Tab-separated table of N, CA and C in Angstrom:
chain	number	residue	atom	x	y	z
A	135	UNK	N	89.013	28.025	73.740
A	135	UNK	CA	88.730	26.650	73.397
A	135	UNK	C	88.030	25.979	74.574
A	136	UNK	N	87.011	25.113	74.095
A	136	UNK	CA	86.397	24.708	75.415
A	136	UNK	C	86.013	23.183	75.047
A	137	UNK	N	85.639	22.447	75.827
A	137	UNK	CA	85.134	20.776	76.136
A	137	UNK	C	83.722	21.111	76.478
A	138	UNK	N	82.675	20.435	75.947
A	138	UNK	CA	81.373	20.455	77.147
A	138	UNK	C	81.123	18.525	76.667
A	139	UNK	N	80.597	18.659	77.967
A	139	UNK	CA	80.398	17.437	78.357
A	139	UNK	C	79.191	17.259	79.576
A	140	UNK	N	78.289	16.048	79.047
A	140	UNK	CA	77.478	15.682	79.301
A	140	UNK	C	77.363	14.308	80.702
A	141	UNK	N	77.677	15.103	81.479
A	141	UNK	CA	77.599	13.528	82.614
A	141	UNK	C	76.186	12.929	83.484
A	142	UNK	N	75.574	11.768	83.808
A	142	UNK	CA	74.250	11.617	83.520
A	142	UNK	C	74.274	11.692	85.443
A	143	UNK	N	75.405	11.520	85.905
A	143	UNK	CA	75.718	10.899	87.403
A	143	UNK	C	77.231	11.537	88.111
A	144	UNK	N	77.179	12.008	89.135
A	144	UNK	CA	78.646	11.658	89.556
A	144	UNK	C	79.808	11.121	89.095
A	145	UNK	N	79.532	9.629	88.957
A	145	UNK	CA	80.139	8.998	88.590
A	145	UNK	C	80.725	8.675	87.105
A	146	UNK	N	80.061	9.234	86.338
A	146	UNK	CA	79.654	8.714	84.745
A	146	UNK	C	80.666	9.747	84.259
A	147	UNK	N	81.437	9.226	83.064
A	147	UNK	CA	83.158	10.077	82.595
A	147	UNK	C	82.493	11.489	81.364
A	148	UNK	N	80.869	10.793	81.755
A	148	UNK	CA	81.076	12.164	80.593
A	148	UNK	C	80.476	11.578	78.925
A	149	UNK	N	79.352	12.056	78.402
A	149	UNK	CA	79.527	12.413	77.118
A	149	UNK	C	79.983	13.884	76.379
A	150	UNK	N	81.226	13.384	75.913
A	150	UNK	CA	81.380	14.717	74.647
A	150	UNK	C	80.507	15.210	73.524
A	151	UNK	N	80.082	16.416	73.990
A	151	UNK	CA	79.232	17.128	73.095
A	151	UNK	C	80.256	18.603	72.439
A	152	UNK	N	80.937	18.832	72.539
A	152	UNK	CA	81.806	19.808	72.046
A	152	UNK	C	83.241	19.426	72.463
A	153	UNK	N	84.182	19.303	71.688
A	153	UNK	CA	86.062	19.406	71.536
A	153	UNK	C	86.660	20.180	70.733
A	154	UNK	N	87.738	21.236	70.945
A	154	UNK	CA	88.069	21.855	69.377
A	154	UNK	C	89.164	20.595	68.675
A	155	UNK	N	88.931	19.668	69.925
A	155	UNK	CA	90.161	18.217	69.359
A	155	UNK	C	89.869	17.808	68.476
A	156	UNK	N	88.268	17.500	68.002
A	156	UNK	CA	87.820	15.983	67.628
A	156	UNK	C	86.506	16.750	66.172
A	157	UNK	N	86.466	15.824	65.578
A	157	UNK	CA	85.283	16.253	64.671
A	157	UNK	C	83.892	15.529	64.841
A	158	UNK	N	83.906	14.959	66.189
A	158	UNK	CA	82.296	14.592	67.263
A	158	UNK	C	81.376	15.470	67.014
A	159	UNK	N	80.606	16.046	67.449
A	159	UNK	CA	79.478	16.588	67.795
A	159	UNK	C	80.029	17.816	68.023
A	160	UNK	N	79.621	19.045	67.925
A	160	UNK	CA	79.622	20.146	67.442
A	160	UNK	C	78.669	20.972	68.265
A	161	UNK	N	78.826	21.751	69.286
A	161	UNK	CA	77.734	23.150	70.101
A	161	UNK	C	78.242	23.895	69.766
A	162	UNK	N	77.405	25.456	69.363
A	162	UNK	CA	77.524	26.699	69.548
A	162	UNK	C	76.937	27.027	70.837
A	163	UNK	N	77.265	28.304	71.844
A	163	UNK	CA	76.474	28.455	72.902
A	163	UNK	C	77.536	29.445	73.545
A	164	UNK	N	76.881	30.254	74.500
A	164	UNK	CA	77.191	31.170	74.956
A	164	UNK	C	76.866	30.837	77.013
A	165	UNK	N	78.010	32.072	77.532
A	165	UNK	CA	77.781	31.776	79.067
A	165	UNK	C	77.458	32.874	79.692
A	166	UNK	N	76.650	32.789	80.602
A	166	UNK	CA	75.996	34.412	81.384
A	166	UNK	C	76.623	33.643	82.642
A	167	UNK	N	77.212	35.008	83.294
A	167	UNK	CA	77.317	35.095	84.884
A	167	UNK	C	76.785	36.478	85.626
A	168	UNK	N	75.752	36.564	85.543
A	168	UNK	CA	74.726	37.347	86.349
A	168	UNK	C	75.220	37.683	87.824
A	169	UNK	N	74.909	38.857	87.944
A	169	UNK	CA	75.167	39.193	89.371
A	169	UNK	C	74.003	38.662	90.178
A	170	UNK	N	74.150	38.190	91.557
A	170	UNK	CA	72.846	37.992	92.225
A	170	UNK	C	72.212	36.799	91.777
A	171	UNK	N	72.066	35.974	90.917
A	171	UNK	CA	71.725	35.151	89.890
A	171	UNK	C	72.604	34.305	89.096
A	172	UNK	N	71.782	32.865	89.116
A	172	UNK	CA	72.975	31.551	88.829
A	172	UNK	C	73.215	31.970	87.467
A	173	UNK	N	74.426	31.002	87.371
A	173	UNK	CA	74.904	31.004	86.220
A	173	UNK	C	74.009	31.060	84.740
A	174	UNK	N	74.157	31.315	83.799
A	174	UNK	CA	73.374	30.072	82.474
A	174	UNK	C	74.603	29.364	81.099
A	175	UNK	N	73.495	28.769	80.988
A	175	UNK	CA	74.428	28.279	79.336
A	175	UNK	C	73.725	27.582	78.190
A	176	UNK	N	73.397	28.980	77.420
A	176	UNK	CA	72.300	28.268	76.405
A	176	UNK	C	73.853	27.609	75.246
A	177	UNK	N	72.867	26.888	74.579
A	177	UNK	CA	73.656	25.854	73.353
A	177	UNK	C	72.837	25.216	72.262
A	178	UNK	N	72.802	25.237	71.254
A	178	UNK	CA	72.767	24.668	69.894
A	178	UNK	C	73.342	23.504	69.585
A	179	UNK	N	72.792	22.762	69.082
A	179	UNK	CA	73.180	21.184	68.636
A	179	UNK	C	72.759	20.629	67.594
A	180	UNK	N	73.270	20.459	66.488
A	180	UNK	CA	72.572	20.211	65.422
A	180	UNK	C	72.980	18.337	65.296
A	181	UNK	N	73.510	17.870	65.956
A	181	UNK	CA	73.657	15.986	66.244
A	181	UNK	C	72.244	15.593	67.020
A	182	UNK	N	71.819	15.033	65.952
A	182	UNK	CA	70.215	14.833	66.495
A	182	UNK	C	70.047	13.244	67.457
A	183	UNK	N	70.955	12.557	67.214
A	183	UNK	CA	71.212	11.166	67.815
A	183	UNK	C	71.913	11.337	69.421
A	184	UNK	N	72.012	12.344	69.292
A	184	UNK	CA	72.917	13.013	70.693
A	184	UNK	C	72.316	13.592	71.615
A	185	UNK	N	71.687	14.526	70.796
A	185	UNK	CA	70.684	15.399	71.810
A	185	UNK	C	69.972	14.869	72.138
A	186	UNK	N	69.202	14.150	71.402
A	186	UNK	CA	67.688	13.256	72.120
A	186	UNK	C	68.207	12.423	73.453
A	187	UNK	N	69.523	12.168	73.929
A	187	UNK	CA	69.596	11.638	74.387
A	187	UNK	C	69.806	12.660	76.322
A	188	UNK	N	70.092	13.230	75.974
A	188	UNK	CA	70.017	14.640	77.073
A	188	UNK	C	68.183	14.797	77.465
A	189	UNK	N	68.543	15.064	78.802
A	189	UNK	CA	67.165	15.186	79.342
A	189	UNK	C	67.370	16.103	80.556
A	190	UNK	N	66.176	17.005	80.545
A	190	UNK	CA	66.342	18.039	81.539
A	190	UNK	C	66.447	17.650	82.966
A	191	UNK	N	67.113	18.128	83.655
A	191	UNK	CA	66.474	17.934	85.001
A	191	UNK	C	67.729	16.660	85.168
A	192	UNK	N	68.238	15.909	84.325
A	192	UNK	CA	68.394	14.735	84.969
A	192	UNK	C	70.341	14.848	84.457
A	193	UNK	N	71.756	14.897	85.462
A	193	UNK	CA	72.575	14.782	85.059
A	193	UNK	C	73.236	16.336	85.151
A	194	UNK	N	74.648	16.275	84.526
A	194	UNK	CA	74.845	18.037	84.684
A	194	UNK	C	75.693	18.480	83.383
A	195	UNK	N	75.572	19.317	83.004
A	195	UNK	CA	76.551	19.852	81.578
A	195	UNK	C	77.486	20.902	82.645
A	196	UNK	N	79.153	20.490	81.688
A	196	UNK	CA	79.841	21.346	82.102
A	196	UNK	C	80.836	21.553	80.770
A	197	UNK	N	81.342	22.654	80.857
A	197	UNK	CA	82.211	23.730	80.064
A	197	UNK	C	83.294	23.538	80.866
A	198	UNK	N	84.492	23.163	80.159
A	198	UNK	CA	85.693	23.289	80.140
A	198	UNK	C	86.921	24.066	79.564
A	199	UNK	N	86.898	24.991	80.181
A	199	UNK	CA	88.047	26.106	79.379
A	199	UNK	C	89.010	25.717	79.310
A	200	UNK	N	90.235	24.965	78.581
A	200	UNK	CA	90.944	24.653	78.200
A	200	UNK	C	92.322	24.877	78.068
A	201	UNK	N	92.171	26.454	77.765
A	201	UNK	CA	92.925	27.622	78.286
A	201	UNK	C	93.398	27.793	79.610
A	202	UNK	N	92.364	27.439	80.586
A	202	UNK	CA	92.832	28.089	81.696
A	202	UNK	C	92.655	27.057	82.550
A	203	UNK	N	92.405	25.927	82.514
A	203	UNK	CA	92.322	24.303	83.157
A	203	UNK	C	90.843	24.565	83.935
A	204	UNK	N	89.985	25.239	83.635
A	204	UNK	CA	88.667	25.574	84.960
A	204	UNK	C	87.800	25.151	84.321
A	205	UNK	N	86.683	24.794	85.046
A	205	UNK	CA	84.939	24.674	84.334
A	205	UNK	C	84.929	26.185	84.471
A	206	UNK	N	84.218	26.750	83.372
A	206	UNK	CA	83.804	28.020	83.008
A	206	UNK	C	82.101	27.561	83.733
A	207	UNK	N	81.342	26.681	83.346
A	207	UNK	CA	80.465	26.954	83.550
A	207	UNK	C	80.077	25.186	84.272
A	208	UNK	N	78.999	24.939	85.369
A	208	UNK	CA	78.282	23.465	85.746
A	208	UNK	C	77.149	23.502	86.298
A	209	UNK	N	76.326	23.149	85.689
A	209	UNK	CA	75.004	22.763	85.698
A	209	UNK	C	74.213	22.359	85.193
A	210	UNK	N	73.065	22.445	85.268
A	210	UNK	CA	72.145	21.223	84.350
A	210	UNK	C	71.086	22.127	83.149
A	211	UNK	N	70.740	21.028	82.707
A	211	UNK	CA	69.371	21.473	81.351
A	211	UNK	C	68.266	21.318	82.225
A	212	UNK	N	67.618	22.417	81.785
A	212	UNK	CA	66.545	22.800	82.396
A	212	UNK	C	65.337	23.140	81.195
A	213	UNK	N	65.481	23.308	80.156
A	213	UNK	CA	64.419	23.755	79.169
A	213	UNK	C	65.916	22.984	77.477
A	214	UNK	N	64.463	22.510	76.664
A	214	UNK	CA	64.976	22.082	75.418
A	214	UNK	C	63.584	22.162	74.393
A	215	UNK	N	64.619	23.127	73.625
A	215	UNK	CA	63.329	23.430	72.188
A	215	UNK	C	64.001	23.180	70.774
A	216	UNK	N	63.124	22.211	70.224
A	216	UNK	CA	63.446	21.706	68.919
A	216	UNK	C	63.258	22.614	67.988
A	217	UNK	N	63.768	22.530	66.690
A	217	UNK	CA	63.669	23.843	65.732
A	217	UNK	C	64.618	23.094	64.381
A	218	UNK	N	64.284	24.312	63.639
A	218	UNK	CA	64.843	23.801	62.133
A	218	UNK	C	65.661	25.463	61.624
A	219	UNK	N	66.971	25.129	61.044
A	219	UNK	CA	67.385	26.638	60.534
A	219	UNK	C	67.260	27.310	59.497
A	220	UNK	N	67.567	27.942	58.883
A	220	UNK	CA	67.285	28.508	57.606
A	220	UNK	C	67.427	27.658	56.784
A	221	UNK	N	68.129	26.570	56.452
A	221	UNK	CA	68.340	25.672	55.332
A	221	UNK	C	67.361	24.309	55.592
A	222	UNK	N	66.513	24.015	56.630
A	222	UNK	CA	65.742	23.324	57.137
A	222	UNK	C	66.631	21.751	57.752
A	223	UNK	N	67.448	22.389	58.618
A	223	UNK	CA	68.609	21.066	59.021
A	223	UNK	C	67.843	21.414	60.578
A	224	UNK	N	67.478	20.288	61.424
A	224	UNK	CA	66.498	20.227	62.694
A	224	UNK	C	68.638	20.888	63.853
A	225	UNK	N	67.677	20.876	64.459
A	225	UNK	CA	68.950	21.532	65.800
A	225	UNK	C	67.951	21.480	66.747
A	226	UNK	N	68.390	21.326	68.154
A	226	UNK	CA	68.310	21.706	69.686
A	226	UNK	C	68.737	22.493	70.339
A	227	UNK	N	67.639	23.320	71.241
A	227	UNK	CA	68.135	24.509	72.136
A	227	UNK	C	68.500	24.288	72.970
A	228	UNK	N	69.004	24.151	73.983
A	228	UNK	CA	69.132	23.479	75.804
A	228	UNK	C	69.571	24.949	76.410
A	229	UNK	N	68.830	25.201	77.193
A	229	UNK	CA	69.065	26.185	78.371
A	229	UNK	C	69.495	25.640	79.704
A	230	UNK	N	70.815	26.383	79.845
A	230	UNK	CA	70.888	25.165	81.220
A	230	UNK	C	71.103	26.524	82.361
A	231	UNK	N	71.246	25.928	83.576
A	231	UNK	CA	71.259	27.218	84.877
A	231	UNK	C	72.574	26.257	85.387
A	232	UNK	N	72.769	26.719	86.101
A	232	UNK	CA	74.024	26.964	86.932
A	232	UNK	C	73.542	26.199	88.359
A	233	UNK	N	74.695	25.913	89.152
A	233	UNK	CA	74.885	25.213	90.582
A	233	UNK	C	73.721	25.683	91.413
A	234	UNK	N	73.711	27.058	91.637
A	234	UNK	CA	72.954	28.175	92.260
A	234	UNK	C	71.080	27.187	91.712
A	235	UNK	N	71.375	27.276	90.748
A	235	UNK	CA	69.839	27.120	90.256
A	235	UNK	C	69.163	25.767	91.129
A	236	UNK	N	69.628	25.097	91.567
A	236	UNK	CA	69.691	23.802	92.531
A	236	UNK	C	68.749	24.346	93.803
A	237	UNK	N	68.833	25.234	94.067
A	237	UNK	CA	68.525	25.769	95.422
A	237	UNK	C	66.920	25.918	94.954
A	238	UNK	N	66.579	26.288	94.129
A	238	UNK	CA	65.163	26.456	93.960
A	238	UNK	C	64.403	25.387	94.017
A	239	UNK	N	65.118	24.043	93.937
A	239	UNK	CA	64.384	23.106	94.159
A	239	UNK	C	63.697	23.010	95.981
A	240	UNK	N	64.542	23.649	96.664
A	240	UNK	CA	64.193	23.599	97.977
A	240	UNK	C	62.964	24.063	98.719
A	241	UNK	N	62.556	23.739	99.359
A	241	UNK	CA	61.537	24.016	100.062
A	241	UNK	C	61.554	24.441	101.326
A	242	UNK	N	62.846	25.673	101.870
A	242	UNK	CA	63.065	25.749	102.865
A	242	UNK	C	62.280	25.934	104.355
A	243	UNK	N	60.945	26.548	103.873
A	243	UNK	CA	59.960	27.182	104.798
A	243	UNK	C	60.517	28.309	105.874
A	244	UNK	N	59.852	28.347	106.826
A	244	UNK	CA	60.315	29.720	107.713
A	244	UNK	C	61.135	28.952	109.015
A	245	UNK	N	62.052	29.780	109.119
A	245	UNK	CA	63.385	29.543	109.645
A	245	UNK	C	63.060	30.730	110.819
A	246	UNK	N	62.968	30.643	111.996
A	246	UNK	CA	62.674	31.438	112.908
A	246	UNK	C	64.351	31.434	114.100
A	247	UNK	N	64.463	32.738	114.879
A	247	UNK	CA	65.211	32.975	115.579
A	247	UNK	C	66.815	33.644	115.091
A	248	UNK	N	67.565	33.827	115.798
A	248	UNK	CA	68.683	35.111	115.061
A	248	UNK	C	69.914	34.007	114.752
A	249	UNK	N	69.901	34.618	113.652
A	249	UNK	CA	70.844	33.801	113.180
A	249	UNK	C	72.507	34.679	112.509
A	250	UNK	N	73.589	34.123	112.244
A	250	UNK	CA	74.755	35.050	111.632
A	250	UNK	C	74.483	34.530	110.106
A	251	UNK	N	74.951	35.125	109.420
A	251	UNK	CA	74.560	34.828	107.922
A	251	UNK	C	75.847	33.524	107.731
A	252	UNK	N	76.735	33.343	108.242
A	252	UNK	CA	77.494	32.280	108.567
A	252	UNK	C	76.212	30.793	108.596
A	253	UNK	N	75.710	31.177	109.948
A	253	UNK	CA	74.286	30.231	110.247
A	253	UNK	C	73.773	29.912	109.200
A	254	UNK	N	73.130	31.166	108.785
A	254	UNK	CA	72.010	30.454	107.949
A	254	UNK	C	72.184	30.341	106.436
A	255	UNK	N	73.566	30.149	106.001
A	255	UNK	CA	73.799	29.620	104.867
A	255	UNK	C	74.415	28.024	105.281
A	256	UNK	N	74.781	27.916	106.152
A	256	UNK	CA	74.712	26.449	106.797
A	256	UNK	C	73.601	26.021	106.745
A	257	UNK	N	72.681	26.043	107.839
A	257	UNK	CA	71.183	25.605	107.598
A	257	UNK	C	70.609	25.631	106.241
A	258	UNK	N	70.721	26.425	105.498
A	258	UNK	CA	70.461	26.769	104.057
A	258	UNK	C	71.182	24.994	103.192
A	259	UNK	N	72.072	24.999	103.358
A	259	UNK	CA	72.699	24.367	102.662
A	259	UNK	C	72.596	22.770	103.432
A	260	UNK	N	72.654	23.150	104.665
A	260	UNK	CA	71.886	21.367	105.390
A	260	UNK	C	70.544	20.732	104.764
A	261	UNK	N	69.856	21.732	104.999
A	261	UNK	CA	68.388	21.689	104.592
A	261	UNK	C	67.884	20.864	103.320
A	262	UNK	N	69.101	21.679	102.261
A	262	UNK	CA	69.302	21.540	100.630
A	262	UNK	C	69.854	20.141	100.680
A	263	UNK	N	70.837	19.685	100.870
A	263	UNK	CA	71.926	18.827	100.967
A	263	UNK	C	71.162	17.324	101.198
A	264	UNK	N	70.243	17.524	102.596
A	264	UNK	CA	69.335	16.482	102.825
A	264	UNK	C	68.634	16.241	101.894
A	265	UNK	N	67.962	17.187	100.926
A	265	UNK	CA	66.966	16.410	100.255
A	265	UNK	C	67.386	16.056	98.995
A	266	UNK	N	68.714	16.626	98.703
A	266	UNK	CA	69.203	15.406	97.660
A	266	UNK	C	70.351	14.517	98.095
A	267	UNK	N	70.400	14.016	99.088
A	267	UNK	CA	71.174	12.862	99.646
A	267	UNK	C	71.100	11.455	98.442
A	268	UNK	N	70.156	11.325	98.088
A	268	UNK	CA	70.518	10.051	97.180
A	268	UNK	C	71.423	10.807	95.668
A	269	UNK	N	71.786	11.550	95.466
A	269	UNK	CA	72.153	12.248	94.503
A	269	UNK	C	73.351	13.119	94.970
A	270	UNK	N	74.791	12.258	95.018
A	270	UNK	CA	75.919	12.974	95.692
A	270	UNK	C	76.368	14.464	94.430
A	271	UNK	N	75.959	13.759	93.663
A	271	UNK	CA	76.518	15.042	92.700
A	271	UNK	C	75.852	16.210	92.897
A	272	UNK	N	74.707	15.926	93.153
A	272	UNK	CA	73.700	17.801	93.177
A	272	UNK	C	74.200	18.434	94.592
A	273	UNK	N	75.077	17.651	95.542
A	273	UNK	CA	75.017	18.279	96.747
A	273	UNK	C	76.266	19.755	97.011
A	274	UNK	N	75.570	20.412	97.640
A	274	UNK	CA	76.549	21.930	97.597
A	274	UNK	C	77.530	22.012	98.834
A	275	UNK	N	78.690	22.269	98.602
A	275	UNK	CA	79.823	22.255	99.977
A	275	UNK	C	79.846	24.131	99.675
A	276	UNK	N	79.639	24.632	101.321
A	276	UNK	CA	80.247	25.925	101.317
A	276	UNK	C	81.867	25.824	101.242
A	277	UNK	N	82.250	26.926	100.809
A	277	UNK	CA	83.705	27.084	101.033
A	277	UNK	C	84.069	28.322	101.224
A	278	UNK	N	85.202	28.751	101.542
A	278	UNK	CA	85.222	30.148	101.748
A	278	UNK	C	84.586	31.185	101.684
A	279	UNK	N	84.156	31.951	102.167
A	279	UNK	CA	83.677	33.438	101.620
A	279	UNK	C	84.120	34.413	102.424
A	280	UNK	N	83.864	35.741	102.327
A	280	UNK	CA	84.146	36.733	102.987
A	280	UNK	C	83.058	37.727	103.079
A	281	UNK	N	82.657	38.214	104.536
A	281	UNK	CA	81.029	38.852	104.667
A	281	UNK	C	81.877	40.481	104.357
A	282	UNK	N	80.884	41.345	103.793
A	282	UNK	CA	81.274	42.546	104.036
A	282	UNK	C	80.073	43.100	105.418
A	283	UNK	N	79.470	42.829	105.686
A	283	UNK	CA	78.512	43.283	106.804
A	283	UNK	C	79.102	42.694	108.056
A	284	UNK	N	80.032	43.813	108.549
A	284	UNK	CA	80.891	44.032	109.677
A	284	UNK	C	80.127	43.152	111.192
A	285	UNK	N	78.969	43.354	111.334
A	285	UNK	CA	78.708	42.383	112.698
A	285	UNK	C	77.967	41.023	112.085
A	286	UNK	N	78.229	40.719	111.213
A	286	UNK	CA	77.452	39.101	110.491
A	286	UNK	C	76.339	38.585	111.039
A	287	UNK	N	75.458	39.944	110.924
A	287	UNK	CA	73.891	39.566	111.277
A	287	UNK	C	73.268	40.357	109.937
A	288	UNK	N	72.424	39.418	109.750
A	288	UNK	CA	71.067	39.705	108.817
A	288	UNK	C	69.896	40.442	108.832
């Protein structure tokens, strides 16, 4: 059982686009977790007053597993294709990417001198962080990890 929900800001509680609570708005959609590669989460929407209101690029969709109290999946729409189904009832596609997918917005350029991979996922993530400063929600906090490359050089 899952929640998805549509938030435009940080701050903003959320539009419901899927509940198994409520008889609202209604997604089908599926979740990829790719190795090496961000998340995705394509989805179907046949609430046409709803969808139009979603816009790529701007805000973040998240999946709520219900089951297990976690976001299964958070990130944004990135591609939306209109369409009609076999019975000719209109629906929306939304492809969305994952946290990870954020990073491509960056423009890191060349990063010179030796660094520990500690380093330069810091710098990585300073770099990132700065250029969406007006936008607290897109910003990425490292947290734990664990290197398997015994002297933590690159």
């Amino acid at each position: 059982m899952y929640r998805v929900t549509w938030h435009k800001d940080l701050n903003d509680k959320g539009t419901l686009l899927h509940s198994p609570y409520t008889d609202g708005p209604k997604v089908e959609g599926s979740i990829t977790k790719p190795i090496n590669a961000s998340d995705g989460f394509i989805f179907t929407m046949h609430d046409v007053a709803v969808a139009e209101t979603l816009k790529p690029f701007k805000g973040n969709i998240r999946v709520f597993n219900t089951h297990t109290n976690q976001y299964d999946f958070e990130g944004r729409i990135y591609k939306i294709e209109k369409g009609t189904d076999y019975t000719g009832v209109p629906y929306f596609k939304f492809t969305c990417e994952g946290l990870l997918g954020y990073l491509h917005d960056m423009p890191i350029g060349a990063i010179t001198g030796t660094r520990t991979i500690s380093e330069w996922l810091n710098t990585i993530m300073d770099v990132y962080n700065d250029l969406v400063r007006r936008h607290p929600e897109n910003q990425i906090e490292i947290g734990d990890f664990t290197l398997s490359n015994k002297d933590d050089k690159l």
